[in-house]
Coordinates of C-alpha atoms in Angstrom, one line a residue:
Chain A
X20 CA 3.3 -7.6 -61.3
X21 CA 6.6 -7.3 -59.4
X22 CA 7.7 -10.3 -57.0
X23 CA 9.3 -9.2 -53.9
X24 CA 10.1 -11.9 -51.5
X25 CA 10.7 -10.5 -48.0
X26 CA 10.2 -13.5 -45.7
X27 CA 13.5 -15.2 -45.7
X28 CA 13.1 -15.8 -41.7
X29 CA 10.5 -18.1 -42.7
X30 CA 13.0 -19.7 -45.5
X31 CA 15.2 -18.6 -47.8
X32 CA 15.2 -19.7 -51.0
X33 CA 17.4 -22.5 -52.3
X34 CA 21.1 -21.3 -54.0
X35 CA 21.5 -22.9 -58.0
X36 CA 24.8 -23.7 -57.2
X37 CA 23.2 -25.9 -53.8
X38 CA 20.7 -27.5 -56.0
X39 CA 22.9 -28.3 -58.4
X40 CA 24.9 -30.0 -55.2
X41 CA 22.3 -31.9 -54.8
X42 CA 20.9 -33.4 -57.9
X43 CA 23.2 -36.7 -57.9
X44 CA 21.9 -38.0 -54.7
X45 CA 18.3 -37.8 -56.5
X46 CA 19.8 -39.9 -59.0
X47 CA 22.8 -42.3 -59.0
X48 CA 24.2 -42.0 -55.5
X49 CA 20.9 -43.6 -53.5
X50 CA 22.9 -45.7 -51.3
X51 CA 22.3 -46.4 -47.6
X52 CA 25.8 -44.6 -46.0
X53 CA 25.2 -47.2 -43.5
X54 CA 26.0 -50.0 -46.0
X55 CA 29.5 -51.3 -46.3
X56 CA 29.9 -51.7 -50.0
X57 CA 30.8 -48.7 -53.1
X58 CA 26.8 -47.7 -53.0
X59 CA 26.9 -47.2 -49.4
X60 CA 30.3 -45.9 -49.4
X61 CA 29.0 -42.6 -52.2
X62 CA 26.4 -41.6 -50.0
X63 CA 28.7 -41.8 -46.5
X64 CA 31.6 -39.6 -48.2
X65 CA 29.3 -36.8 -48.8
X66 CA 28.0 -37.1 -45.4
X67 CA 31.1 -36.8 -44.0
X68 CA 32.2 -33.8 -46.7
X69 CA 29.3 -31.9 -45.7
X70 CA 29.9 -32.2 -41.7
X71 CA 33.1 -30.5 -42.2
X72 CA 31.8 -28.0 -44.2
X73 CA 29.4 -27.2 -41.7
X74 CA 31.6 -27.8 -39.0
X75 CA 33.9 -25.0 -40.6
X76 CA 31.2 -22.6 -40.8
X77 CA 30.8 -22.3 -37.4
X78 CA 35.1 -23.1 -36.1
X79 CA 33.9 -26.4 -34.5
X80 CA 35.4 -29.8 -35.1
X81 CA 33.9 -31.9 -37.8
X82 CA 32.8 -35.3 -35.5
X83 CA 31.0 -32.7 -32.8
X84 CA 28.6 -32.2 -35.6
X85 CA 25.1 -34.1 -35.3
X86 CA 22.9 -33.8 -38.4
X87 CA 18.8 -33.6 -37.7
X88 CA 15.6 -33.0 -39.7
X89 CA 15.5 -29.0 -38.7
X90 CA 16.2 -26.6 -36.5
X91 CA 13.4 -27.3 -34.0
X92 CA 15.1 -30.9 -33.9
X93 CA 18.3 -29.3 -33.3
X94 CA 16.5 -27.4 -30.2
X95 CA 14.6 -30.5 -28.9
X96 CA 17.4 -32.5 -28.5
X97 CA 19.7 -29.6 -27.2
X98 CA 17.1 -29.1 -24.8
X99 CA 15.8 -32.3 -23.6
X100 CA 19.0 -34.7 -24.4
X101 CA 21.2 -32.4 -22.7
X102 CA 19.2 -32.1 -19.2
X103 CA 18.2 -35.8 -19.6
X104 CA 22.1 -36.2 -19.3
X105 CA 23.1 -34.0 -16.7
X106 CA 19.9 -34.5 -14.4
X107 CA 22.1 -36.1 -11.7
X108 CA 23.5 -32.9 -11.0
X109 CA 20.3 -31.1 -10.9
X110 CA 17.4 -30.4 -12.4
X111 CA 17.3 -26.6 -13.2
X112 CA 17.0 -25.4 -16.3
X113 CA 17.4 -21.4 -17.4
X114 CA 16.1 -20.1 -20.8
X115 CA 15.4 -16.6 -21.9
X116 CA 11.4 -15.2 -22.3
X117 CA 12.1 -14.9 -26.3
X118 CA 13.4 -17.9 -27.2
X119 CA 11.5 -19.9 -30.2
X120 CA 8.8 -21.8 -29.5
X121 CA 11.2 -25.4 -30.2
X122 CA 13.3 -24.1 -27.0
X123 CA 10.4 -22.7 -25.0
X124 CA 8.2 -25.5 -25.2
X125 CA 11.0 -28.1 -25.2
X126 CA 11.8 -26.3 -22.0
X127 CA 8.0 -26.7 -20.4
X128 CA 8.2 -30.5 -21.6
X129 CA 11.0 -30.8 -19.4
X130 CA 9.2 -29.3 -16.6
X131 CA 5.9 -31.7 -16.9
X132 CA 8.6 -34.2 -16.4
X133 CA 9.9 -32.8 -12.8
X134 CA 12.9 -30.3 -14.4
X135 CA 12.3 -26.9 -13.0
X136 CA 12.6 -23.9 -15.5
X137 CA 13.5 -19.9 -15.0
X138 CA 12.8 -17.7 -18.1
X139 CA 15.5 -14.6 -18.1
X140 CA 13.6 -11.6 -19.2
X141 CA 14.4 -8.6 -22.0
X142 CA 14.2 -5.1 -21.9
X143 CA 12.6 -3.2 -24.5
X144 CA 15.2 -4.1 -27.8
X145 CA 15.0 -8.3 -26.7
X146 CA 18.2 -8.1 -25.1
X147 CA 18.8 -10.1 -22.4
X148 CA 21.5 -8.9 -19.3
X149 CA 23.9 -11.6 -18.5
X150 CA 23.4 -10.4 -14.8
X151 CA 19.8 -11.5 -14.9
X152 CA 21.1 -14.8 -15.9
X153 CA 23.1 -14.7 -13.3
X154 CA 20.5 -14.3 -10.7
X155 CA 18.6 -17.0 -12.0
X156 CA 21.7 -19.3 -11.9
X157 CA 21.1 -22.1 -8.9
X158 CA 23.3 -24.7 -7.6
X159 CA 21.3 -27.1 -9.1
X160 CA 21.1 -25.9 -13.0
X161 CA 22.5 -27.7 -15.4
X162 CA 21.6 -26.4 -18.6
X163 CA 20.9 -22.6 -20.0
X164 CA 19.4 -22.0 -23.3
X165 CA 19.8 -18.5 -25.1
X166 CA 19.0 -17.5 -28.4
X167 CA 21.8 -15.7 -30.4
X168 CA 19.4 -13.9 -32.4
X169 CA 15.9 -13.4 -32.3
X170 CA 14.2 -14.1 -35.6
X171 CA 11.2 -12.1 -35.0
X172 CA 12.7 -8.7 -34.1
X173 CA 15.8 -9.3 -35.3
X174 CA 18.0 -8.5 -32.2
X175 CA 21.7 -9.8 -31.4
X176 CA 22.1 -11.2 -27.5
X177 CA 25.2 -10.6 -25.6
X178 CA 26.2 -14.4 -25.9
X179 CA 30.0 -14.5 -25.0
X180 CA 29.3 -11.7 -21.9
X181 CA 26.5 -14.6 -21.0
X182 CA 29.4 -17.4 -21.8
X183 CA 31.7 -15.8 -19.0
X184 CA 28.8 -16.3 -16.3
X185 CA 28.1 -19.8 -17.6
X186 CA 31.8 -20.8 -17.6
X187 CA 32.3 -19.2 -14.0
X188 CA 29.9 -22.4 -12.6
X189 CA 30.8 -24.9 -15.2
X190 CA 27.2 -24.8 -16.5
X191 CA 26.7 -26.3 -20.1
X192 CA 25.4 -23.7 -22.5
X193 CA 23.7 -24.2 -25.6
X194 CA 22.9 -21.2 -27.7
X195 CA 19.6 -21.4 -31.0
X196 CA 21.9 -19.7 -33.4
X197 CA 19.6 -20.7 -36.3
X198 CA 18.7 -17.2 -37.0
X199 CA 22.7 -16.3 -36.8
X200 CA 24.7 -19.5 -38.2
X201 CA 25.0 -18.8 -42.6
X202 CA 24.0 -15.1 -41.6
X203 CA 26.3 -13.3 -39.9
X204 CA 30.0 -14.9 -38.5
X205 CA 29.2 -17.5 -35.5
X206 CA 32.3 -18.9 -34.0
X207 CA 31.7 -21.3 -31.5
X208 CA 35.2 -21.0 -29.8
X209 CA 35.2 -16.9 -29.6
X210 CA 31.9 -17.5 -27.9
X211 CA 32.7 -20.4 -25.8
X212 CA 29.3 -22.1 -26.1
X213 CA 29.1 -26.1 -25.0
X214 CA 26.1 -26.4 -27.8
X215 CA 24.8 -24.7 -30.8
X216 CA 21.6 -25.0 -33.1
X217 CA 21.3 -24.3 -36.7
X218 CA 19.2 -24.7 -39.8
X219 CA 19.8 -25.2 -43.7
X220 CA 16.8 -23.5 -44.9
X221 CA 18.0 -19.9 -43.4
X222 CA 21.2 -19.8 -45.4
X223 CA 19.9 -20.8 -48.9
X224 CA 20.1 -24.7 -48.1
X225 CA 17.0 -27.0 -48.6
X226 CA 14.4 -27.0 -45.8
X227 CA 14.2 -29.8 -43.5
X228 CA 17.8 -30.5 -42.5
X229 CA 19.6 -28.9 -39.2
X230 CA 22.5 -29.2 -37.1
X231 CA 23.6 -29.5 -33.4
X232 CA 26.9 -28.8 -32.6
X233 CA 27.9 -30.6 -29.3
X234 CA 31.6 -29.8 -27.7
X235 CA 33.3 -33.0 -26.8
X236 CA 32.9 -34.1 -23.4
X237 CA 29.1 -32.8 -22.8
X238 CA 27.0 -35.6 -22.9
X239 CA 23.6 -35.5 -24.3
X240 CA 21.1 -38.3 -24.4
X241 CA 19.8 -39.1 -27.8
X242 CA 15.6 -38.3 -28.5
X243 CA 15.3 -41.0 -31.4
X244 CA 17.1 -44.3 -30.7
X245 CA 17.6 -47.3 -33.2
X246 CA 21.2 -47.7 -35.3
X247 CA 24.1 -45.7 -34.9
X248 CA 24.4 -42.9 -37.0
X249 CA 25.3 -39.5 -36.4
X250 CA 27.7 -40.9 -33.7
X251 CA 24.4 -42.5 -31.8
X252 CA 23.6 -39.9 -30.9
X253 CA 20.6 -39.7 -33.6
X254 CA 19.4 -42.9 -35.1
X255 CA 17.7 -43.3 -38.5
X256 CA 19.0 -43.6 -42.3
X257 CA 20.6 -39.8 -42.8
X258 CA 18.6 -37.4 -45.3
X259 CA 21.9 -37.5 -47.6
X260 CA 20.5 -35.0 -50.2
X261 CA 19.8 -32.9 -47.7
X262 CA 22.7 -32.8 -45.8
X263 CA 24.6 -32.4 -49.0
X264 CA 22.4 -29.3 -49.6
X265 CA 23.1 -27.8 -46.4
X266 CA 27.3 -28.5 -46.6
X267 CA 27.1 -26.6 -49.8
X268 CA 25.1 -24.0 -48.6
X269 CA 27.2 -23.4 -45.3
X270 CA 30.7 -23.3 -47.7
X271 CA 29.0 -21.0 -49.8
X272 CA 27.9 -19.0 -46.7
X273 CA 31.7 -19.1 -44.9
X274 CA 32.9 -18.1 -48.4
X275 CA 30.7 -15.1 -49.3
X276 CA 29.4 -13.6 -45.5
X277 CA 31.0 -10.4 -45.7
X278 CA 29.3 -9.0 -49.1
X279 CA 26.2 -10.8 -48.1
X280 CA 26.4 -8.6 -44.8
X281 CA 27.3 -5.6 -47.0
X282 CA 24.9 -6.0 -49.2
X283 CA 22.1 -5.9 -46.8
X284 CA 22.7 -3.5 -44.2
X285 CA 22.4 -0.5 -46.3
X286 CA 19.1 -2.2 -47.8
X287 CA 17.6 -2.9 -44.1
X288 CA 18.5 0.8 -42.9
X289 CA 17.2 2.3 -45.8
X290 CA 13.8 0.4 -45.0
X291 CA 13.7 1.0 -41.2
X292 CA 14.5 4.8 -41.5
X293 CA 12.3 5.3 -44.8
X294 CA 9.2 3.2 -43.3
X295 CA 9.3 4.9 -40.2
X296 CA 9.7 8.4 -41.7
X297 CA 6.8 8.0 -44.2
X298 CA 4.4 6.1 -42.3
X299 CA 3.2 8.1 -39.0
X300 CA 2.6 5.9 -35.6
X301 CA 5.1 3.0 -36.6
X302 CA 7.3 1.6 -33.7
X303 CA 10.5 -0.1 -35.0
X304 CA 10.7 -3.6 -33.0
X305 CA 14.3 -5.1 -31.4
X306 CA 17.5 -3.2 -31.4
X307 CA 18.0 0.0 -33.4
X308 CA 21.6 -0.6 -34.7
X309 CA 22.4 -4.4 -32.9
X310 CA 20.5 -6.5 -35.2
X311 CA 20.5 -8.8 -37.7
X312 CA 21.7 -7.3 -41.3
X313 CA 18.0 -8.3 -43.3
X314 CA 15.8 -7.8 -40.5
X315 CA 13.5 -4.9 -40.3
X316 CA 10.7 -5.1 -37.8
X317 CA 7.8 -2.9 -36.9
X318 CA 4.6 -3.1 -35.5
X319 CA 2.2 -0.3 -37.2
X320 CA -0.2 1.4 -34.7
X321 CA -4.4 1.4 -35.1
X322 CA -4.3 -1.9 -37.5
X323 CA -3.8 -5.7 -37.6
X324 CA -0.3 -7.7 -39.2
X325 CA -2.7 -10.5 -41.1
X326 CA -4.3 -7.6 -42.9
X327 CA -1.1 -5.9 -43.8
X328 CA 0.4 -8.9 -44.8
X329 CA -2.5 -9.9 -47.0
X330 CA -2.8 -6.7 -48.7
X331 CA 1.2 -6.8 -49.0
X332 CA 0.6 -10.4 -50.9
X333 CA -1.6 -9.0 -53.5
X334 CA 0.7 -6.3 -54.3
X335 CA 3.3 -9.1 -54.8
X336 CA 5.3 -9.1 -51.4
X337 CA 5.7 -11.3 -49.4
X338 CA 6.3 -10.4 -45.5
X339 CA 5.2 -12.1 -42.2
X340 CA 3.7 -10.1 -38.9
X341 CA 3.8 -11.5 -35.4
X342 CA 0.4 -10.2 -34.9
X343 CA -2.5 -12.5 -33.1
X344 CA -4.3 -12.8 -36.0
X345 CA -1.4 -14.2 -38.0
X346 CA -0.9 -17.1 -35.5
X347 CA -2.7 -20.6 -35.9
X348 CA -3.2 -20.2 -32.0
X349 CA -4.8 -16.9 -32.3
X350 CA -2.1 -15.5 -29.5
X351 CA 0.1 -12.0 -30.0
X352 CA 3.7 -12.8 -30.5
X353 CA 5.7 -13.8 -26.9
X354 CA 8.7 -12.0 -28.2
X355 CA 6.6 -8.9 -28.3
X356 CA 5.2 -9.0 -25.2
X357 CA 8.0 -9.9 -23.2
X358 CA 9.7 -6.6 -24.5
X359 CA 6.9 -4.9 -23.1
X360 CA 4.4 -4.0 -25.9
X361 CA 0.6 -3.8 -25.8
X362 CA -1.6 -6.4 -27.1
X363 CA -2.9 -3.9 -29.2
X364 CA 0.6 -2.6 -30.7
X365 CA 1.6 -5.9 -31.1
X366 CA -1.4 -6.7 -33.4
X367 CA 0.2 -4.3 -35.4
X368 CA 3.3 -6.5 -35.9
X369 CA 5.2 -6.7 -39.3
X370 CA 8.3 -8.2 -40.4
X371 CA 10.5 -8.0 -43.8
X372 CA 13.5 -9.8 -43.8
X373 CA 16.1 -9.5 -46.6
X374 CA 18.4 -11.7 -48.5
X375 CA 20.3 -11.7 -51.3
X376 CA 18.2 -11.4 -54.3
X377 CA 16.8 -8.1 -53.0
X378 CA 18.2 -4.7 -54.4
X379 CA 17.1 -1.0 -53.8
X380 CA 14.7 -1.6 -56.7
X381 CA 12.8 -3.8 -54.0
X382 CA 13.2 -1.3 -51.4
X383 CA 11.5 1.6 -53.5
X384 CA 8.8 -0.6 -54.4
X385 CA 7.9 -1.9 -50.8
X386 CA 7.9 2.1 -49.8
X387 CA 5.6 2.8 -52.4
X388 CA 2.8 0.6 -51.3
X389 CA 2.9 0.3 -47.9
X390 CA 1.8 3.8 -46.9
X391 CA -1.7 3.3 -49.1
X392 CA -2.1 -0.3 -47.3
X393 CA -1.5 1.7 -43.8
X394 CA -4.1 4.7 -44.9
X395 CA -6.7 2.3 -46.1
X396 CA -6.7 -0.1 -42.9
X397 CA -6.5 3.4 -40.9
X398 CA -9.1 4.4 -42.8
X399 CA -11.4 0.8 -41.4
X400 CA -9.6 1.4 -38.3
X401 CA -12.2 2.1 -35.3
X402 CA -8.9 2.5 -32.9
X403 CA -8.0 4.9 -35.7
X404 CA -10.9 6.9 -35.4
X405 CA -10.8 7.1 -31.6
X406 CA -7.5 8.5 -31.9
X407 CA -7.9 11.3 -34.2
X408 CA -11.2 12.1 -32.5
X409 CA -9.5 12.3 -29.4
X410 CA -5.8 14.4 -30.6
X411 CA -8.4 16.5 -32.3
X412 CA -10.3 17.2 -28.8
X413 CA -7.0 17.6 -27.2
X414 CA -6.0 20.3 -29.5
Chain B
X261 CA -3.8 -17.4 -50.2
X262 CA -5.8 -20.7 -50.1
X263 CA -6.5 -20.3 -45.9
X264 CA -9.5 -17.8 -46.9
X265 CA -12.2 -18.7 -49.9
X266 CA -12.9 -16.5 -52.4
X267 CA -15.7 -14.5 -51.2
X268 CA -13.6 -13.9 -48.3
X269 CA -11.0 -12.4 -50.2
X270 CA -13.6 -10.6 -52.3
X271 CA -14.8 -8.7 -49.3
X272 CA -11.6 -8.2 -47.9
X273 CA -10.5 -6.7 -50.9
X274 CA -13.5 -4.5 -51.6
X275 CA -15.3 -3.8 -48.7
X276 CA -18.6 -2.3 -48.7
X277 CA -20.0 0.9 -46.2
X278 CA -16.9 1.2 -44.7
X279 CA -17.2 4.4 -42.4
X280 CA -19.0 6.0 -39.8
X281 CA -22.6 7.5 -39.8
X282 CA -22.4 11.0 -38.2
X283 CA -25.8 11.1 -36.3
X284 CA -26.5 7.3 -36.1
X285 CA -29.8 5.7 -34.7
X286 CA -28.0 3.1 -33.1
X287 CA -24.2 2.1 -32.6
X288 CA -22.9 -1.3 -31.1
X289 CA -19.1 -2.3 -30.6
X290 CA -17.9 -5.9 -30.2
X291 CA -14.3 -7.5 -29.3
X292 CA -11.0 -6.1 -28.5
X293 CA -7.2 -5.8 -29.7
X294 CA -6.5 -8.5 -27.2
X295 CA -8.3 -11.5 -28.9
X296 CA -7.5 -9.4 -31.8
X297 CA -10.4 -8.5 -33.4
X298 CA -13.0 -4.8 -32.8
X299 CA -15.4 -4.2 -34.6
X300 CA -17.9 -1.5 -34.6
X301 CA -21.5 -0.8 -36.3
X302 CA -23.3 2.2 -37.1
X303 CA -27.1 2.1 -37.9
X304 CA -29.7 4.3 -39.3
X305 CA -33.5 3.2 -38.9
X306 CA -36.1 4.3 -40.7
X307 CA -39.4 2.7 -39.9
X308 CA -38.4 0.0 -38.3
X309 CA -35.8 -0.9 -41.4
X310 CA -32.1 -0.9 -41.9
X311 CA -31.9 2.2 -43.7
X312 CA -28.0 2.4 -43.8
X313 CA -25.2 0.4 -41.9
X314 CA -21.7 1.0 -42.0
X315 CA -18.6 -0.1 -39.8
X316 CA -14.9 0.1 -38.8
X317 CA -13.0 -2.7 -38.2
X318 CA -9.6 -3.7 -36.3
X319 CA -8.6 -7.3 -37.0
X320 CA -7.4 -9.6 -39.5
X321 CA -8.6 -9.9 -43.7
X322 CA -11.3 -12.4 -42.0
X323 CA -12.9 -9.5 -39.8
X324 CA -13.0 -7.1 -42.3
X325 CA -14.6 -9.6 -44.4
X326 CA -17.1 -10.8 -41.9
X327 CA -18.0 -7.0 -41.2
X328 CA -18.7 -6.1 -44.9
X329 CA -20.8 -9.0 -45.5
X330 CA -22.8 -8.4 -42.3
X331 CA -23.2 -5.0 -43.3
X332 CA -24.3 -6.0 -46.6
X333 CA -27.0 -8.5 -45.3
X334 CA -28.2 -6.1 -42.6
X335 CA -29.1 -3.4 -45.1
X336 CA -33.1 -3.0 -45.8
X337 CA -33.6 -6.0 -43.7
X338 CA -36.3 -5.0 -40.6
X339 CA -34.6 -5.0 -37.5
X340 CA -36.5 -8.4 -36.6
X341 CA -35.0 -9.6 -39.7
X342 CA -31.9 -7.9 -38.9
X343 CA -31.5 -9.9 -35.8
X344 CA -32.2 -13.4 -37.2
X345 CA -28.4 -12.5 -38.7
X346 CA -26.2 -15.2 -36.8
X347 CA -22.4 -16.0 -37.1
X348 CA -23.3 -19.1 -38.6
X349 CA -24.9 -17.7 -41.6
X350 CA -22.1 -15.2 -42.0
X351 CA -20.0 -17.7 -42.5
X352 CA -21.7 -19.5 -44.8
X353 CA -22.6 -16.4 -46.5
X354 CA -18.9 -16.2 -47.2
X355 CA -18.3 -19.9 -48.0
X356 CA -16.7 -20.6 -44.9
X357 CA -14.2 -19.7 -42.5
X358 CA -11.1 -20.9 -41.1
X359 CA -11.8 -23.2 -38.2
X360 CA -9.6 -21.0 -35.9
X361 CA -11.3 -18.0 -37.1
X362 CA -14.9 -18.9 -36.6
X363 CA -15.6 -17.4 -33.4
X364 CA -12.6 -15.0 -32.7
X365 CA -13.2 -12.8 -36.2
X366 CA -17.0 -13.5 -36.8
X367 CA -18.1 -10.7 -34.3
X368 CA -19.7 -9.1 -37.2
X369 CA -23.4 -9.9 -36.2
X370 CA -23.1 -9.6 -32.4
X371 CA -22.0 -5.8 -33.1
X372 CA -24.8 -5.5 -35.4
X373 CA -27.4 -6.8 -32.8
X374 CA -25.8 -4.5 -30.4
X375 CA -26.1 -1.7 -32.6
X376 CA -29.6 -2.7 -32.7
X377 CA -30.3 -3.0 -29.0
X378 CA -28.6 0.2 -28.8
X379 CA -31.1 2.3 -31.0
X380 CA -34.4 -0.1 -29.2
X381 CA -32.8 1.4 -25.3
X382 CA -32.3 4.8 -26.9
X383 CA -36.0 4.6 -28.6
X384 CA -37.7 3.6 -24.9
X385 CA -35.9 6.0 -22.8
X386 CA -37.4 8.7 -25.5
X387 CA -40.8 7.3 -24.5
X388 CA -41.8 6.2 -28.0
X389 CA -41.7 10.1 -29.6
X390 CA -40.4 8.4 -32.9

């Protein structure tokens, strides 16, 4: 059967050449980059080599770099360390309704702890307006969170438009560019951003490994205390292979963004114009044009995402859905409903995102067999029923 | 996908009496898209037996699942029989369920008993004729 991975929001899959990276810290080079003698001095140079190269992905100098254990660290300690420092000066904290659940619920941690937190809203594509920012600005914040893109729908935010309001009142600003950072060209000086989040495993580095840029001069207050790595900032002995993996991957990324980009796009428009043209009743999700270059969203009308997706699985794809049903918590995606779907639309939530081992070839084939999944669960579909009954009447 | 057992994905996969029943003795609806999950039952009775039962579901692989296997327990059982059905023994009809799943996509039997309750109201307001 053909193998059509189309879930590289959840990961990506790991580059040969970034394996290959990696291999001698699974083998000769164990030392502690901690220690002072040749062992520990191996492991500390690659460190170091793979802070620059991530520090170059994103135009941001090399010791602002703080390596963590994944993009939600990044977030948490974005989040938390930066309005544990700054709480003198207030205790407001602004964050937009979409944001992933390691911002969002980092956010309502902060608030069990006496912070006070505004969520910006989004109009219909997840965009948020850097004037509603601005209204929830108060003299007393001193921290706003925005995502640069939205994994689940895909869309871009306006984050240097939002910089200009944050700069106006000398208001740090971190951005969760873990969907964006590898994927499409983040510069963290064009944006003027204080603080930036991203992850290995979305850019064809290993999984558990992330980053948090910090510009020099914020202060942030460190979530895991102990020695003094990563500046003190984050204590405990570095995941070296790892961090390795993910310098690799973000030189590879810097060096080969543009094809990557060009490569996708046409494969993602293909899919959210072909989908939506052969399939009747399917809403695409997030922006139309302003989105990320893999991502096509769409919530189907009359069925459920974990059905779709299950169906999709034994055909040999692999997608996700932000549907209720599809959550451990049983609860429709937030993104969804804060752009103003239905309960019952969102239910109908499905996600393929791209990378670079798909081809047209995979494209044809995921065009092929959704419209029979969509007919069949129609077909089950009591919402589906009531519909047609009533179009029917109405004719 | 390990998260469901096999029977699960069995009835998922295949589901049996799918569909509506045009002039049903009894119809009962249970859930709604905002948990998730809708499910609704059609019955035919024929004395005092399940003759036929079919369904349409809304929800995830583990609803459709629960619905055919209700569906296929409920068929030539006597409606007393019928409404000895419970969640529970859906469940372990199907080998289990996912723990979160348990009570949001096993509305199978409720639907059925509504069904049921449906054609009884429907029977007494005729006055017994059948």
């Amino acid at each position: 059967m053909r193998k059509v991975y189309l879930d590289n929001t959840a990961t990506t899959p790991l580059l040969p050449e970034v394996r290959e990276a990696m291999m001698p810290y699974l083998g000769d080079i164990f030392g502690n980059p901690s220690s002072l003698h040749d062992w520990g001095d191996g492991a500390r140079e690659a460190i170091e080599a793979a802070r620059d190269q991530v520090a170059q992905l994103i135009g941001a100098n090399t010791d602002e770099m703080i390596f963590t254990g994944s993009g939600t660290e990044s977030n948490n300690l974005a989040i938390k360390g930066l309005a544990l420092a700054q709480q003198n000066k207030g205790k407001h904290v602004v964050v937009s309704a979409i944001e992933h659940f390691s911002v969002l619920h980092s956010a309502r941690t902060l608030a069990k702890w006496g912070f006070e937190v505004s969520e910006v809203p989004v109009n219909k594509y997840g965009v948020v307006d850097p004037d509603d920012v601005r209204r929830n600005l108060r003299n007393d914040t001193i921290l706003v969170s925005i995502m640069h893109a939205n994994g689940e729908v895909g869309t871009i935010e306006p984050i240097k438009e939002i910089a200009v309001v944050t700069r106006e009142r000398k208001i740090p600003f971190h951005i969760d560019a873990v969907a964006t950072a590898g994927t499409i060209p983040v510069n963290v000086s064009e944006l003027d951003v204080d603080a930036l989040s991203l992850a290995g495993n979305q850019f064809y580095g290993p999984k558990g490994v992330g980053a948090l840029w910090v510009r020099k001069g914020v202060r942030i207050i460190p979530l895991l205390d102990g020695g003094i790595q990563e500046g003190g900032k984050r204590a405990g002995t570095e995941n070296v292979l790892a961090i390795v993996g993910l310098g690799k991957a973000a030189e590879l990324a810097k060096a080969h963004i543009t094809e990557r980009i060009e490569q996708l796009i046409p494969l993602r428009d293909r899919l959210l114009k072909e989908l939506s043209d052969r399939i009747e009743h399917v809403v695409v999700t997030g922006h139309p044009h302003n989105r990320l270059p893999g991502h096509a969203s769409f919530c189907v009308e009359f069925i459920e995402g974990e059905s779709m997706l299950m169906l999709l699985n034994s055909k040999g794809i692999a997608v996700s859905s932000g549907s209720a049903c599809t959550s451990r918590a049983l609860k429709a995606s937030h993104v969804l409903i804060a752009m103003g779907l239905s309960h019952e639309i969102a239910q109908g939530s499905i996600l393929f995102t791209l990378g670079i081992d798909n081809t047209n070839q995979d494209i044809d084939y995921v065009l092929e067999v959704m419209p029979s999944i969509v007919d069949r669960l129609r077909d089950m579909s009591p919402l589906y029923a009531k519909f047609t009954k009533t179009s029917k009447g109405g004719k | 996908m390990p998260i469901y057992s096999e029977k699960v994905m069995e009835h998922f996969t295949n589901p049996r009496n799918v569909g509506e029943i045009d002039d049903p003795d009894g119809v009962g609806e249970e859930g709604n898209p905002v948990c998730g999950d809708m499910m609704t039952f059609y019955i035919k009775v024929k004395d005092n037996r399940l003759e036929d039962v079919k369904f349409k579901t809304f929800g995830c692989g583990a609803a459709i699942a629960v619905s055919s296997m209700v569906s296929e327990m409920a068929k030539g059982k006597t409606l007393e029989e019928a409404m000895k059905i419970t969640p529970k023994s859906v469940a372990d009809e199907l080998e289990g369920l996912p723990k979160n799943k348990f009570h949001c996509s096993n509305l199978g039997a409720q639907a059925l008993h509504k069904a049921i309750e449906d054609y009884l109201s429907k029977k007494k307001t005729k006055g017994g004729k059948e």
